[in-house]
Protein backbone atom coordinates (compact mmCIF):
# COMPACT_ATOMS: atom_id res chain seq x y z
CA UNK A 1 0.00 0.00 0.00
CA UNK A 2 1.10 3.52 -0.63
CA UNK A 3 2.35 5.57 2.31
CA UNK A 4 3.88 8.98 2.88
CA UNK A 5 6.15 9.85 5.79
CA UNK A 6 7.00 13.30 7.02
CA UNK A 7 9.47 12.58 9.83
CA UNK A 8 9.35 16.00 11.44
CA UNK A 9 6.16 16.98 13.24
CA UNK A 10 7.45 20.43 14.16
CA UNK A 11 10.33 22.51 12.84
CA UNK A 12 11.43 25.91 14.10
CA UNK A 13 13.72 28.12 12.04
CA UNK A 14 14.87 31.69 12.36
CA UNK A 15 13.65 34.23 9.87
CA UNK A 16 16.12 34.44 7.01
CA UNK A 17 17.48 30.95 7.60
CA UNK A 18 17.19 28.14 5.08
CA UNK A 19 14.54 25.45 5.36
CA UNK A 20 14.25 21.83 4.36
CA UNK A 21 11.15 19.74 5.04
CA UNK A 22 11.47 16.03 4.49
CA UNK A 23 9.09 13.69 2.71
CA UNK A 24 9.55 9.99 2.00
CA UNK A 25 7.07 7.80 0.15
CA UNK A 26 6.53 4.13 -0.42
CA UNK A 27 5.37 3.23 -3.91
CA UNK A 28 6.17 0.61 -6.51
CA UNK A 29 5.83 2.88 -9.52
CA UNK A 30 6.39 6.41 -10.67
CA UNK A 31 4.60 8.65 -8.22
CA UNK A 32 2.91 12.00 -8.67
CA UNK A 33 4.26 14.21 -5.90
CA UNK A 34 2.84 17.36 -4.35
CA UNK A 35 3.52 19.82 -1.57
CA UNK A 36 0.60 21.74 -0.09
CA UNK A 37 0.63 24.47 2.54
CA UNK A 38 -2.10 25.16 5.08
CA UNK A 39 -2.09 28.50 6.84
CA UNK A 40 -3.92 28.66 10.18
CA UNK A 41 -7.68 28.39 9.70
CA UNK A 42 -7.37 28.03 5.95
CA UNK A 43 -7.73 25.33 3.34
CA UNK A 44 -4.76 23.87 1.53
CA UNK A 45 -2.89 25.58 -1.27
CA UNK A 46 -0.64 23.87 -3.79
CA UNK A 47 3.01 24.91 -3.56
CA UNK A 48 4.43 22.70 -6.28
CA UNK A 49 4.14 19.33 -7.99
CA UNK A 50 6.30 16.79 -9.77
CA UNK A 51 5.13 14.38 -12.44
CA UNK A 52 8.16 13.78 -14.64
CA UNK A 53 11.15 15.51 -16.21
CA UNK A 54 13.53 17.74 -14.32
CA UNK A 55 13.79 16.44 -10.79
CA UNK A 56 14.15 19.91 -9.29
CA UNK A 57 10.84 21.73 -9.43
CA UNK A 58 10.09 25.33 -8.60
CA UNK A 59 6.94 26.41 -6.89
CA UNK A 60 5.22 29.49 -5.58
CA UNK A 61 6.47 31.68 -2.74
CA UNK A 62 10.12 30.83 -3.46
CA UNK A 63 9.84 27.13 -2.63
CA UNK A 64 11.48 24.31 -4.53
CA UNK A 65 11.57 20.54 -4.15
CA UNK A 66 13.80 17.79 -5.43
CA UNK A 67 12.66 14.33 -6.42
CA UNK A 68 15.22 11.63 -5.61
CA UNK A 69 14.02 8.28 -6.86
CA UNK A 70 16.89 6.33 -5.25
CA UNK A 71 15.92 7.69 -1.83
CA UNK A 72 12.15 7.75 -2.43
CA UNK A 73 12.19 11.34 -1.26
CA UNK A 74 10.68 14.65 -2.28
CA UNK A 75 12.06 17.24 0.12
CA UNK A 76 10.86 20.82 0.15
CA UNK A 77 13.36 23.65 0.44
CA UNK A 78 13.49 27.40 0.72
CA UNK A 79 16.73 29.37 0.90
CA UNK A 80 15.45 32.15 3.16
CA UNK A 81 12.35 31.79 5.31
CA UNK A 82 9.96 34.66 5.96
CA UNK A 83 7.72 34.98 9.01
CA UNK A 84 4.70 34.56 6.72
CA UNK A 85 5.88 31.03 5.87
CA UNK A 86 4.76 29.81 9.29
CA UNK A 87 2.13 27.18 8.47
CA UNK A 88 1.61 23.45 8.19
CA UNK A 89 3.08 21.71 5.18
CA UNK A 90 1.80 18.50 3.66
CA UNK A 91 3.48 16.17 1.22
CA UNK A 92 1.08 14.13 -0.90
CA UNK A 93 1.56 11.28 -3.34
CA UNK A 94 -0.59 9.63 -5.96
CA UNK A 95 0.02 6.85 -8.44
CA UNK A 96 -2.07 5.59 -11.33
CA UNK A 97 -1.66 2.05 -10.08
CA UNK A 98 -3.65 3.02 -6.99
CA UNK A 99 -6.46 4.76 -8.81
CA UNK A 100 -7.60 8.27 -8.21
CA UNK A 101 -6.49 8.40 -4.60
CA UNK A 102 -4.12 10.92 -3.07
CA UNK A 103 -2.28 9.99 0.10
CA UNK A 104 -1.11 12.76 2.42
CA UNK A 105 1.64 12.74 4.98
CA UNK A 106 0.85 13.71 8.56
CA UNK A 107 2.19 17.21 8.04
CA UNK A 108 5.04 19.34 9.39
CA UNK A 109 4.29 22.47 11.38
CA UNK A 110 6.76 25.22 10.64
CA UNK A 111 7.39 27.91 13.22
CA UNK A 112 9.44 30.96 12.32
CA UNK A 113 11.18 32.91 15.04
CA UNK A 114 12.27 36.47 14.58
CA UNK B 1 -14.29 34.59 -7.78
CA UNK B 2 -13.27 30.99 -8.43
CA UNK B 3 -13.78 29.05 -5.25
CA UNK B 4 -14.92 25.97 -3.38
CA UNK B 5 -17.49 26.71 -0.71
CA UNK B 6 -18.56 24.53 2.18
CA UNK B 7 -21.47 24.87 4.57
CA UNK B 8 -21.67 24.93 7.43
CA UNK B 9 -18.22 25.99 8.56
CA UNK B 10 -18.83 24.80 12.11
CA UNK B 11 -21.28 22.21 13.35
CA UNK B 12 -21.91 20.63 16.72
CA UNK B 13 -24.35 17.74 16.72
CA UNK B 14 -25.28 14.65 18.70
CA UNK B 15 -24.74 10.99 17.98
CA UNK B 16 -27.18 9.56 15.47
CA UNK B 17 -28.61 12.78 14.11
CA UNK B 18 -28.28 12.77 10.33
CA UNK B 19 -26.41 15.68 8.81
CA UNK B 20 -25.24 16.94 5.45
CA UNK B 21 -22.25 19.10 4.69
CA UNK B 22 -22.59 20.84 1.37
CA UNK B 23 -19.79 21.52 -1.09
CA UNK B 24 -20.05 23.62 -4.21
CA UNK B 25 -17.51 24.77 -6.79
CA UNK B 26 -17.93 27.38 -9.50
CA UNK B 27 -14.99 26.39 -11.69
CA UNK B 28 -16.73 23.71 -13.79
CA UNK B 29 -14.38 21.12 -12.37
CA UNK B 30 -14.88 17.45 -13.18
CA UNK B 31 -13.25 15.99 -10.07
CA UNK B 32 -14.39 16.53 -6.51
CA UNK B 33 -13.28 14.92 -3.29
CA UNK B 34 -13.84 14.89 0.46
CA UNK B 35 -11.08 14.61 3.04
CA UNK B 36 -10.98 14.55 6.78
CA UNK B 37 -8.07 16.00 8.71
CA UNK B 38 -7.09 14.68 12.12
CA UNK B 39 -4.05 15.68 14.20
CA UNK B 40 -1.05 13.51 13.45
CA UNK B 41 -2.81 11.78 10.57
CA UNK B 42 -2.80 14.44 7.89
CA UNK B 43 -5.64 14.36 5.38
CA UNK B 44 -7.38 11.15 4.51
CA UNK B 45 -9.62 10.78 1.50
CA UNK B 46 -13.22 9.79 2.20
CA UNK B 47 -14.88 9.73 -1.22
CA UNK B 48 -14.20 11.19 -4.61
CA UNK B 49 -16.08 11.76 -7.84
CA UNK B 50 -14.64 11.92 -11.33
CA UNK B 51 -17.84 13.17 -12.90
CA UNK B 52 -21.58 13.47 -12.44
CA UNK B 53 -23.08 10.23 -11.13
CA UNK B 54 -19.59 8.70 -10.74
CA UNK B 55 -18.34 8.29 -7.17
CA UNK B 56 -15.81 6.02 -5.54
CA UNK B 57 -14.48 5.24 -2.11
CA UNK B 58 -11.32 6.73 -0.73
CA UNK B 59 -9.38 5.33 2.18
CA UNK B 60 -11.89 6.01 4.98
CA UNK B 61 -15.43 5.80 3.54
CA UNK B 62 -17.12 4.00 6.45
CA UNK B 63 -19.98 6.00 7.93
CA UNK B 64 -20.20 8.45 5.04
CA UNK B 65 -22.24 8.79 1.88
CA UNK B 66 -21.91 11.14 -1.07
CA UNK B 67 -23.82 11.97 -4.21
CA UNK B 68 -22.96 13.83 -7.40
CA UNK B 69 -26.16 14.77 -9.17
CA UNK B 70 -24.79 18.02 -10.56
CA UNK B 71 -21.27 18.87 -11.58
CA UNK B 72 -20.94 21.76 -9.15
CA UNK B 73 -22.20 20.07 -5.96
CA UNK B 74 -20.82 17.19 -3.93
CA UNK B 75 -22.54 16.88 -0.54
CA UNK B 76 -21.17 14.70 2.25
CA UNK B 77 -23.82 12.85 4.23
CA UNK B 78 -23.44 11.33 7.67
CA UNK B 79 -26.50 9.15 8.19
CA UNK B 80 -25.77 8.35 11.84
CA UNK B 81 -22.83 10.39 13.10
CA UNK B 82 -20.64 9.03 15.86
CA UNK B 83 -18.04 10.75 18.04
CA UNK B 84 -15.19 9.23 16.03
CA UNK B 85 -16.36 11.34 13.09
CA UNK B 86 -15.45 14.50 14.97
CA UNK B 87 -12.94 16.06 12.63
CA UNK B 88 -12.10 18.86 10.21
CA UNK B 89 -13.52 18.16 6.78
CA UNK B 90 -12.31 19.56 3.47
CA UNK B 91 -13.90 19.47 0.07
CA UNK B 92 -11.64 19.83 -2.96
CA UNK B 93 -12.07 20.01 -6.71
CA UNK B 94 -9.88 19.66 -9.76
CA UNK B 95 -10.36 20.39 -13.43
CA UNK B 96 -9.46 16.98 -14.79
CA UNK B 97 -11.41 13.77 -14.08
CA UNK B 98 -8.06 12.31 -13.04
CA UNK B 99 -8.14 14.97 -10.40
CA UNK B 100 -5.68 13.43 -8.04
CA UNK B 101 -2.90 14.07 -10.56
CA UNK B 102 -3.64 17.75 -10.92
CA UNK B 103 -3.86 20.69 -8.60
CA UNK B 104 -6.77 20.39 -6.22
CA UNK B 105 -8.52 23.50 -4.95
CA UNK B 106 -9.66 23.22 -1.37
CA UNK B 107 -12.60 24.69 0.45
CA UNK B 108 -12.18 26.48 3.79
CA UNK B 109 -13.09 23.43 5.86
CA UNK B 110 -15.96 22.35 8.10
CA UNK B 111 -15.24 21.64 11.73
CA UNK B 112 -17.63 18.95 12.95
CA UNK B 113 -18.08 17.92 16.56
CA UNK B 114 -20.25 14.90 17.37
CA UNK B 115 -21.21 14.63 21.04
PDB file of C-alpha atoms in Angstrom:
ATOM      1  CA  UNK A   1       0.000   0.000   0.000  1.00  0.00           C
ATOM      2  CA  UNK A   2       1.099   3.521  -0.630  1.00  0.00           C
ATOM      3  CA  UNK A   3       2.354   5.570   2.311  1.00  0.00           C
ATOM      4  CA  UNK A   4       3.876   8.981   2.883  1.00  0.00           C
ATOM      5  CA  UNK A   5       6.146   9.852   5.792  1.00  0.00           C
ATOM      6  CA  UNK A   6       7.001  13.298   7.022  1.00  0.00           C
ATOM      7  CA  UNK A   7       9.471  12.577   9.827  1.00  0.00           C
ATOM      8  CA  UNK A   8       9.349  15.999  11.435  1.00  0.00           C
ATOM      9  CA  UNK A   9       6.157  16.979  13.240  1.00  0.00           C
ATOM     10  CA  UNK A  10       7.453  20.429  14.165  1.00  0.00           C
ATOM     11  CA  UNK A  11      10.331  22.509  12.836  1.00  0.00           C
ATOM     12  CA  UNK A  12      11.433  25.909  14.099  1.00  0.00           C
ATOM     13  CA  UNK A  13      13.723  28.119  12.044  1.00  0.00           C
ATOM     14  CA  UNK A  14      14.875  31.690  12.365  1.00  0.00           C
ATOM     15  CA  UNK A  15      13.647  34.233   9.874  1.00  0.00           C
ATOM     16  CA  UNK A  16      16.122  34.440   7.012  1.00  0.00           C
ATOM     17  CA  UNK A  17      17.482  30.953   7.599  1.00  0.00           C
ATOM     18  CA  UNK A  18      17.194  28.142   5.085  1.00  0.00           C
ATOM     19  CA  UNK A  19      14.540  25.451   5.359  1.00  0.00           C
ATOM     20  CA  UNK A  20      14.251  21.831   4.356  1.00  0.00           C
ATOM     21  CA  UNK A  21      11.147  19.735   5.041  1.00  0.00           C
ATOM     22  CA  UNK A  22      11.467  16.026   4.490  1.00  0.00           C
ATOM     23  CA  UNK A  23       9.085  13.688   2.708  1.00  0.00           C
ATOM     24  CA  UNK A  24       9.546   9.991   1.997  1.00  0.00           C
ATOM     25  CA  UNK A  25       7.073   7.804   0.154  1.00  0.00           C
ATOM     26  CA  UNK A  26       6.529   4.134  -0.417  1.00  0.00           C
ATOM     27  CA  UNK A  27       5.371   3.230  -3.914  1.00  0.00           C
ATOM     28  CA  UNK A  28       6.169   0.606  -6.510  1.00  0.00           C
ATOM     29  CA  UNK A  29       5.825   2.876  -9.522  1.00  0.00           C
ATOM     30  CA  UNK A  30       6.386   6.412 -10.672  1.00  0.00           C
ATOM     31  CA  UNK A  31       4.600   8.650  -8.219  1.00  0.00           C
ATOM     32  CA  UNK A  32       2.913  12.005  -8.673  1.00  0.00           C
ATOM     33  CA  UNK A  33       4.264  14.213  -5.900  1.00  0.00           C
ATOM     34  CA  UNK A  34       2.837  17.358  -4.354  1.00  0.00           C
ATOM     35  CA  UNK A  35       3.522  19.815  -1.569  1.00  0.00           C
ATOM     36  CA  UNK A  36       0.605  21.737  -0.095  1.00  0.00           C
ATOM     37  CA  UNK A  37       0.632  24.472   2.538  1.00  0.00           C
ATOM     38  CA  UNK A  38      -2.099  25.164   5.077  1.00  0.00           C
ATOM     39  CA  UNK A  39      -2.095  28.504   6.840  1.00  0.00           C
ATOM     40  CA  UNK A  40      -3.925  28.660  10.177  1.00  0.00           C
ATOM     41  CA  UNK A  41      -7.682  28.394   9.702  1.00  0.00           C
ATOM     42  CA  UNK A  42      -7.368  28.026   5.949  1.00  0.00           C
ATOM     43  CA  UNK A  43      -7.733  25.331   3.345  1.00  0.00           C
ATOM     44  CA  UNK A  44      -4.762  23.870   1.531  1.00  0.00           C
ATOM     45  CA  UNK A  45      -2.892  25.579  -1.274  1.00  0.00           C
ATOM     46  CA  UNK A  46      -0.640  23.869  -3.791  1.00  0.00           C
ATOM     47  CA  UNK A  47       3.009  24.912  -3.556  1.00  0.00           C
ATOM     48  CA  UNK A  48       4.433  22.697  -6.283  1.00  0.00           C
ATOM     49  CA  UNK A  49       4.136  19.325  -7.988  1.00  0.00           C
ATOM     50  CA  UNK A  50       6.304  16.790  -9.774  1.00  0.00           C
ATOM     51  CA  UNK A  51       5.128  14.382 -12.441  1.00  0.00           C
ATOM     52  CA  UNK A  52       8.158  13.784 -14.641  1.00  0.00           C
ATOM     53  CA  UNK A  53      11.146  15.505 -16.205  1.00  0.00           C
ATOM     54  CA  UNK A  54      13.535  17.742 -14.316  1.00  0.00           C
ATOM     55  CA  UNK A  55      13.790  16.435 -10.785  1.00  0.00           C
ATOM     56  CA  UNK A  56      14.152  19.908  -9.287  1.00  0.00           C
ATOM     57  CA  UNK A  57      10.836  21.734  -9.426  1.00  0.00           C
ATOM     58  CA  UNK A  58      10.092  25.327  -8.604  1.00  0.00           C
ATOM     59  CA  UNK A  59       6.935  26.414  -6.887  1.00  0.00           C
ATOM     60  CA  UNK A  60       5.225  29.488  -5.575  1.00  0.00           C
ATOM     61  CA  UNK A  61       6.472  31.684  -2.739  1.00  0.00           C
ATOM     62  CA  UNK A  62      10.115  30.832  -3.463  1.00  0.00           C
ATOM     63  CA  UNK A  63       9.839  27.128  -2.631  1.00  0.00           C
ATOM     64  CA  UNK A  64      11.485  24.309  -4.531  1.00  0.00           C
ATOM     65  CA  UNK A  65      11.567  20.539  -4.150  1.00  0.00           C
ATOM     66  CA  UNK A  66      13.805  17.794  -5.425  1.00  0.00           C
ATOM     67  CA  UNK A  67      12.661  14.328  -6.417  1.00  0.00           C
ATOM     68  CA  UNK A  68      15.222  11.630  -5.613  1.00  0.00           C
ATOM     69  CA  UNK A  69      14.020   8.277  -6.856  1.00  0.00           C
ATOM     70  CA  UNK A  70      16.887   6.335  -5.253  1.00  0.00           C
ATOM     71  CA  UNK A  71      15.919   7.694  -1.833  1.00  0.00           C
ATOM     72  CA  UNK A  72      12.145   7.753  -2.433  1.00  0.00           C
ATOM     73  CA  UNK A  73      12.191  11.338  -1.262  1.00  0.00           C
ATOM     74  CA  UNK A  74      10.676  14.648  -2.281  1.00  0.00           C
ATOM     75  CA  UNK A  75      12.063  17.235   0.118  1.00  0.00           C
ATOM     76  CA  UNK A  76      10.858  20.819   0.147  1.00  0.00           C
ATOM     77  CA  UNK A  77      13.360  23.647   0.436  1.00  0.00           C
ATOM     78  CA  UNK A  78      13.487  27.396   0.716  1.00  0.00           C
ATOM     79  CA  UNK A  79      16.733  29.375   0.901  1.00  0.00           C
ATOM     80  CA  UNK A  80      15.446  32.152   3.164  1.00  0.00           C
ATOM     81  CA  UNK A  81      12.350  31.790   5.308  1.00  0.00           C
ATOM     82  CA  UNK A  82       9.963  34.662   5.960  1.00  0.00           C
ATOM     83  CA  UNK A  83       7.722  34.984   9.011  1.00  0.00           C
ATOM     84  CA  UNK A  84       4.701  34.560   6.716  1.00  0.00           C
ATOM     85  CA  UNK A  85       5.880  31.030   5.869  1.00  0.00           C
ATOM     86  CA  UNK A  86       4.756  29.808   9.293  1.00  0.00           C
ATOM     87  CA  UNK A  87       2.128  27.176   8.467  1.00  0.00           C
ATOM     88  CA  UNK A  88       1.611  23.448   8.193  1.00  0.00           C
ATOM     89  CA  UNK A  89       3.082  21.706   5.176  1.00  0.00           C
ATOM     90  CA  UNK A  90       1.803  18.498   3.663  1.00  0.00           C
ATOM     91  CA  UNK A  91       3.479  16.174   1.220  1.00  0.00           C
ATOM     92  CA  UNK A  92       1.078  14.131  -0.902  1.00  0.00           C
ATOM     93  CA  UNK A  93       1.557  11.285  -3.345  1.00  0.00           C
ATOM     94  CA  UNK A  94      -0.587   9.632  -5.963  1.00  0.00           C
ATOM     95  CA  UNK A  95       0.016   6.851  -8.438  1.00  0.00           C
ATOM     96  CA  UNK A  96      -2.070   5.591 -11.325  1.00  0.00           C
ATOM     97  CA  UNK A  97      -1.658   2.054 -10.076  1.00  0.00           C
ATOM     98  CA  UNK A  98      -3.646   3.023  -6.992  1.00  0.00           C
ATOM     99  CA  UNK A  99      -6.459   4.758  -8.811  1.00  0.00           C
ATOM    100  CA  UNK A 100      -7.596   8.270  -8.211  1.00  0.00           C
ATOM    101  CA  UNK A 101      -6.488   8.402  -4.595  1.00  0.00           C
ATOM    102  CA  UNK A 102      -4.123  10.922  -3.073  1.00  0.00           C
ATOM    103  CA  UNK A 103      -2.278   9.994   0.105  1.00  0.00           C
ATOM    104  CA  UNK A 104      -1.106  12.761   2.418  1.00  0.00           C
ATOM    105  CA  UNK A 105       1.641  12.743   4.976  1.00  0.00           C
ATOM    106  CA  UNK A 106       0.853  13.709   8.557  1.00  0.00           C
ATOM    107  CA  UNK A 107       2.189  17.212   8.041  1.00  0.00           C
ATOM    108  CA  UNK A 108       5.035  19.342   9.387  1.00  0.00           C
ATOM    109  CA  UNK A 109       4.287  22.466  11.382  1.00  0.00           C
ATOM    110  CA  UNK A 110       6.762  25.225  10.640  1.00  0.00           C
ATOM    111  CA  UNK A 111       7.393  27.905  13.220  1.00  0.00           C
ATOM    112  CA  UNK A 112       9.445  30.958  12.316  1.00  0.00           C
ATOM    113  CA  UNK A 113      11.183  32.909  15.036  1.00  0.00           C
ATOM    114  CA  UNK A 114      12.268  36.472  14.578  1.00  0.00           C
TER     115      UNK A 114
ATOM    116  CA  UNK B   1     -14.285  34.589  -7.779  1.00  0.00           C
ATOM    117  CA  UNK B   2     -13.268  30.986  -8.426  1.00  0.00           C
ATOM    118  CA  UNK B   3     -13.776  29.047  -5.246  1.00  0.00           C
ATOM    119  CA  UNK B   4     -14.925  25.974  -3.383  1.00  0.00           C
ATOM    120  CA  UNK B   5     -17.487  26.708  -0.708  1.00  0.00           C
ATOM    121  CA  UNK B   6     -18.557  24.530   2.182  1.00  0.00           C
ATOM    122  CA  UNK B   7     -21.465  24.868   4.570  1.00  0.00           C
ATOM    123  CA  UNK B   8     -21.670  24.933   7.432  1.00  0.00           C
ATOM    124  CA  UNK B   9     -18.216  25.990   8.563  1.00  0.00           C
ATOM    125  CA  UNK B  10     -18.826  24.802  12.107  1.00  0.00           C
ATOM    126  CA  UNK B  11     -21.277  22.210  13.346  1.00  0.00           C
ATOM    127  CA  UNK B  12     -21.911  20.629  16.717  1.00  0.00           C
ATOM    128  CA  UNK B  13     -24.347  17.736  16.721  1.00  0.00           C
ATOM    129  CA  UNK B  14     -25.278  14.648  18.696  1.00  0.00           C
ATOM    130  CA  UNK B  15     -24.740  10.991  17.980  1.00  0.00           C
ATOM    131  CA  UNK B  16     -27.182   9.558  15.471  1.00  0.00           C
ATOM    132  CA  UNK B  17     -28.612  12.782  14.110  1.00  0.00           C
ATOM    133  CA  UNK B  18     -28.277  12.769  10.331  1.00  0.00           C
ATOM    134  CA  UNK B  19     -26.407  15.683   8.813  1.00  0.00           C
ATOM    135  CA  UNK B  20     -25.235  16.939   5.451  1.00  0.00           C
ATOM    136  CA  UNK B  21     -22.247  19.101   4.691  1.00  0.00           C
ATOM    137  CA  UNK B  22     -22.585  20.842   1.369  1.00  0.00           C
ATOM    138  CA  UNK B  23     -19.785  21.521  -1.087  1.00  0.00           C
ATOM    139  CA  UNK B  24     -20.050  23.616  -4.207  1.00  0.00           C
ATOM    140  CA  UNK B  25     -17.506  24.768  -6.795  1.00  0.00           C
ATOM    141  CA  UNK B  26     -17.933  27.385  -9.504  1.00  0.00           C
ATOM    142  CA  UNK B  27     -14.986  26.387 -11.694  1.00  0.00           C
ATOM    143  CA  UNK B  28     -16.734  23.712 -13.790  1.00  0.00           C
ATOM    144  CA  UNK B  29     -14.377  21.122 -12.367  1.00  0.00           C
ATOM    145  CA  UNK B  30     -14.883  17.451 -13.181  1.00  0.00           C
ATOM    146  CA  UNK B  31     -13.248  15.989 -10.072  1.00  0.00           C
ATOM    147  CA  UNK B  32     -14.394  16.530  -6.505  1.00  0.00           C
ATOM    148  CA  UNK B  33     -13.285  14.923  -3.293  1.00  0.00           C
ATOM    149  CA  UNK B  34     -13.843  14.891   0.455  1.00  0.00           C
ATOM    150  CA  UNK B  35     -11.080  14.607   3.036  1.00  0.00           C
ATOM    151  CA  UNK B  36     -10.978  14.546   6.781  1.00  0.00           C
ATOM    152  CA  UNK B  37      -8.068  16.004   8.708  1.00  0.00           C
ATOM    153  CA  UNK B  38      -7.093  14.684  12.119  1.00  0.00           C
ATOM    154  CA  UNK B  39      -4.051  15.676  14.201  1.00  0.00           C
ATOM    155  CA  UNK B  40      -1.049  13.512  13.451  1.00  0.00           C
ATOM    156  CA  UNK B  41      -2.807  11.776  10.568  1.00  0.00           C
ATOM    157  CA  UNK B  42      -2.796  14.440   7.886  1.00  0.00           C
ATOM    158  CA  UNK B  43      -5.642  14.359   5.382  1.00  0.00           C
ATOM    159  CA  UNK B  44      -7.382  11.149   4.511  1.00  0.00           C
ATOM    160  CA  UNK B  45      -9.616  10.782   1.500  1.00  0.00           C
ATOM    161  CA  UNK B  46     -13.216   9.793   2.203  1.00  0.00           C
ATOM    162  CA  UNK B  47     -14.876   9.731  -1.220  1.00  0.00           C
ATOM    163  CA  UNK B  48     -14.197  11.193  -4.610  1.00  0.00           C
ATOM    164  CA  UNK B  49     -16.080  11.762  -7.842  1.00  0.00           C
ATOM    165  CA  UNK B  50     -14.636  11.919 -11.332  1.00  0.00           C
ATOM    166  CA  UNK B  51     -17.843  13.166 -12.902  1.00  0.00           C
ATOM    167  CA  UNK B  52     -21.579  13.474 -12.437  1.00  0.00           C
ATOM    168  CA  UNK B  53     -23.077  10.227 -11.128  1.00  0.00           C
ATOM    169  CA  UNK B  54     -19.592   8.704 -10.736  1.00  0.00           C
ATOM    170  CA  UNK B  55     -18.344   8.294  -7.171  1.00  0.00           C
ATOM    171  CA  UNK B  56     -15.813   6.018  -5.543  1.00  0.00           C
ATOM    172  CA  UNK B  57     -14.477   5.243  -2.106  1.00  0.00           C
ATOM    173  CA  UNK B  58     -11.319   6.733  -0.734  1.00  0.00           C
ATOM    174  CA  UNK B  59      -9.384   5.335   2.177  1.00  0.00           C
ATOM    175  CA  UNK B  60     -11.889   6.014   4.983  1.00  0.00           C
ATOM    176  CA  UNK B  61     -15.431   5.800   3.545  1.00  0.00           C
ATOM    177  CA  UNK B  62     -17.116   3.998   6.447  1.00  0.00           C
ATOM    178  CA  UNK B  63     -19.985   6.001   7.931  1.00  0.00           C
ATOM    179  CA  UNK B  64     -20.200   8.453   5.044  1.00  0.00           C
ATOM    180  CA  UNK B  65     -22.239   8.790   1.878  1.00  0.00           C
ATOM    181  CA  UNK B  66     -21.914  11.135  -1.072  1.00  0.00           C
ATOM    182  CA  UNK B  67     -23.818  11.971  -4.214  1.00  0.00           C
ATOM    183  CA  UNK B  68     -22.958  13.830  -7.403  1.00  0.00           C
ATOM    184  CA  UNK B  69     -26.162  14.767  -9.170  1.00  0.00           C
ATOM    185  CA  UNK B  70     -24.791  18.020 -10.560  1.00  0.00           C
ATOM    186  CA  UNK B  71     -21.266  18.872 -11.576  1.00  0.00           C
ATOM    187  CA  UNK B  72     -20.941  21.763  -9.149  1.00  0.00           C
ATOM    188  CA  UNK B  73     -22.200  20.066  -5.962  1.00  0.00           C
ATOM    189  CA  UNK B  74     -20.823  17.186  -3.934  1.00  0.00           C
ATOM    190  CA  UNK B  75     -22.538  16.875  -0.543  1.00  0.00           C
ATOM    191  CA  UNK B  76     -21.171  14.703   2.248  1.00  0.00           C
ATOM    192  CA  UNK B  77     -23.825  12.853   4.234  1.00  0.00           C
ATOM    193  CA  UNK B  78     -23.438  11.332   7.673  1.00  0.00           C
ATOM    194  CA  UNK B  79     -26.502   9.146   8.188  1.00  0.00           C
ATOM    195  CA  UNK B  80     -25.767   8.355  11.838  1.00  0.00           C
ATOM    196  CA  UNK B  81     -22.829  10.390  13.096  1.00  0.00           C
ATOM    197  CA  UNK B  82     -20.641   9.028  15.861  1.00  0.00           C
ATOM    198  CA  UNK B  83     -18.036  10.752  18.043  1.00  0.00           C
ATOM    199  CA  UNK B  84     -15.187   9.233  16.031  1.00  0.00           C
ATOM    200  CA  UNK B  85     -16.357  11.336  13.090  1.00  0.00           C
ATOM    201  CA  UNK B  86     -15.447  14.500  14.970  1.00  0.00           C
ATOM    202  CA  UNK B  87     -12.942  16.056  12.626  1.00  0.00           C
ATOM    203  CA  UNK B  88     -12.100  18.858  10.214  1.00  0.00           C
ATOM    204  CA  UNK B  89     -13.524  18.159   6.777  1.00  0.00           C
ATOM    205  CA  UNK B  90     -12.305  19.559   3.475  1.00  0.00           C
ATOM    206  CA  UNK B  91     -13.897  19.469   0.072  1.00  0.00           C
ATOM    207  CA  UNK B  92     -11.636  19.828  -2.958  1.00  0.00           C
ATOM    208  CA  UNK B  93     -12.070  20.014  -6.713  1.00  0.00           C
ATOM    209  CA  UNK B  94      -9.878  19.660  -9.760  1.00  0.00           C
ATOM    210  CA  UNK B  95     -10.362  20.394 -13.429  1.00  0.00           C
ATOM    211  CA  UNK B  96      -9.460  16.983 -14.786  1.00  0.00           C
ATOM    212  CA  UNK B  97     -11.409  13.771 -14.084  1.00  0.00           C
ATOM    213  CA  UNK B  98      -8.062  12.313 -13.042  1.00  0.00           C
ATOM    214  CA  UNK B  99      -8.140  14.969 -10.404  1.00  0.00           C
ATOM    215  CA  UNK B 100      -5.680  13.430  -8.039  1.00  0.00           C
ATOM    216  CA  UNK B 101      -2.900  14.070 -10.563  1.00  0.00           C
ATOM    217  CA  UNK B 102      -3.635  17.753 -10.917  1.00  0.00           C
ATOM    218  CA  UNK B 103      -3.862  20.693  -8.595  1.00  0.00           C
ATOM    219  CA  UNK B 104      -6.770  20.391  -6.225  1.00  0.00           C
ATOM    220  CA  UNK B 105      -8.524  23.498  -4.951  1.00  0.00           C
ATOM    221  CA  UNK B 106      -9.657  23.216  -1.373  1.00  0.00           C
ATOM    222  CA  UNK B 107     -12.602  24.685   0.449  1.00  0.00           C
ATOM    223  CA  UNK B 108     -12.183  26.478   3.788  1.00  0.00           C
ATOM    224  CA  UNK B 109     -13.088  23.433   5.860  1.00  0.00           C
ATOM    225  CA  UNK B 110     -15.962  22.352   8.100  1.00  0.00           C
ATOM    226  CA  UNK B 111     -15.237  21.641  11.727  1.00  0.00           C
ATOM    227  CA  UNK B 112     -17.631  18.952  12.948  1.00  0.00           C
ATOM    228  CA  UNK B 113     -18.081  17.917  16.560  1.00  0.00           C
ATOM    229  CA  UNK B 114     -20.249  14.902  17.374  1.00  0.00           C
ATOM    230  CA  UNK B 115     -21.214  14.635  21.038  1.00  0.00           C
TER     231      UNK B 115
END
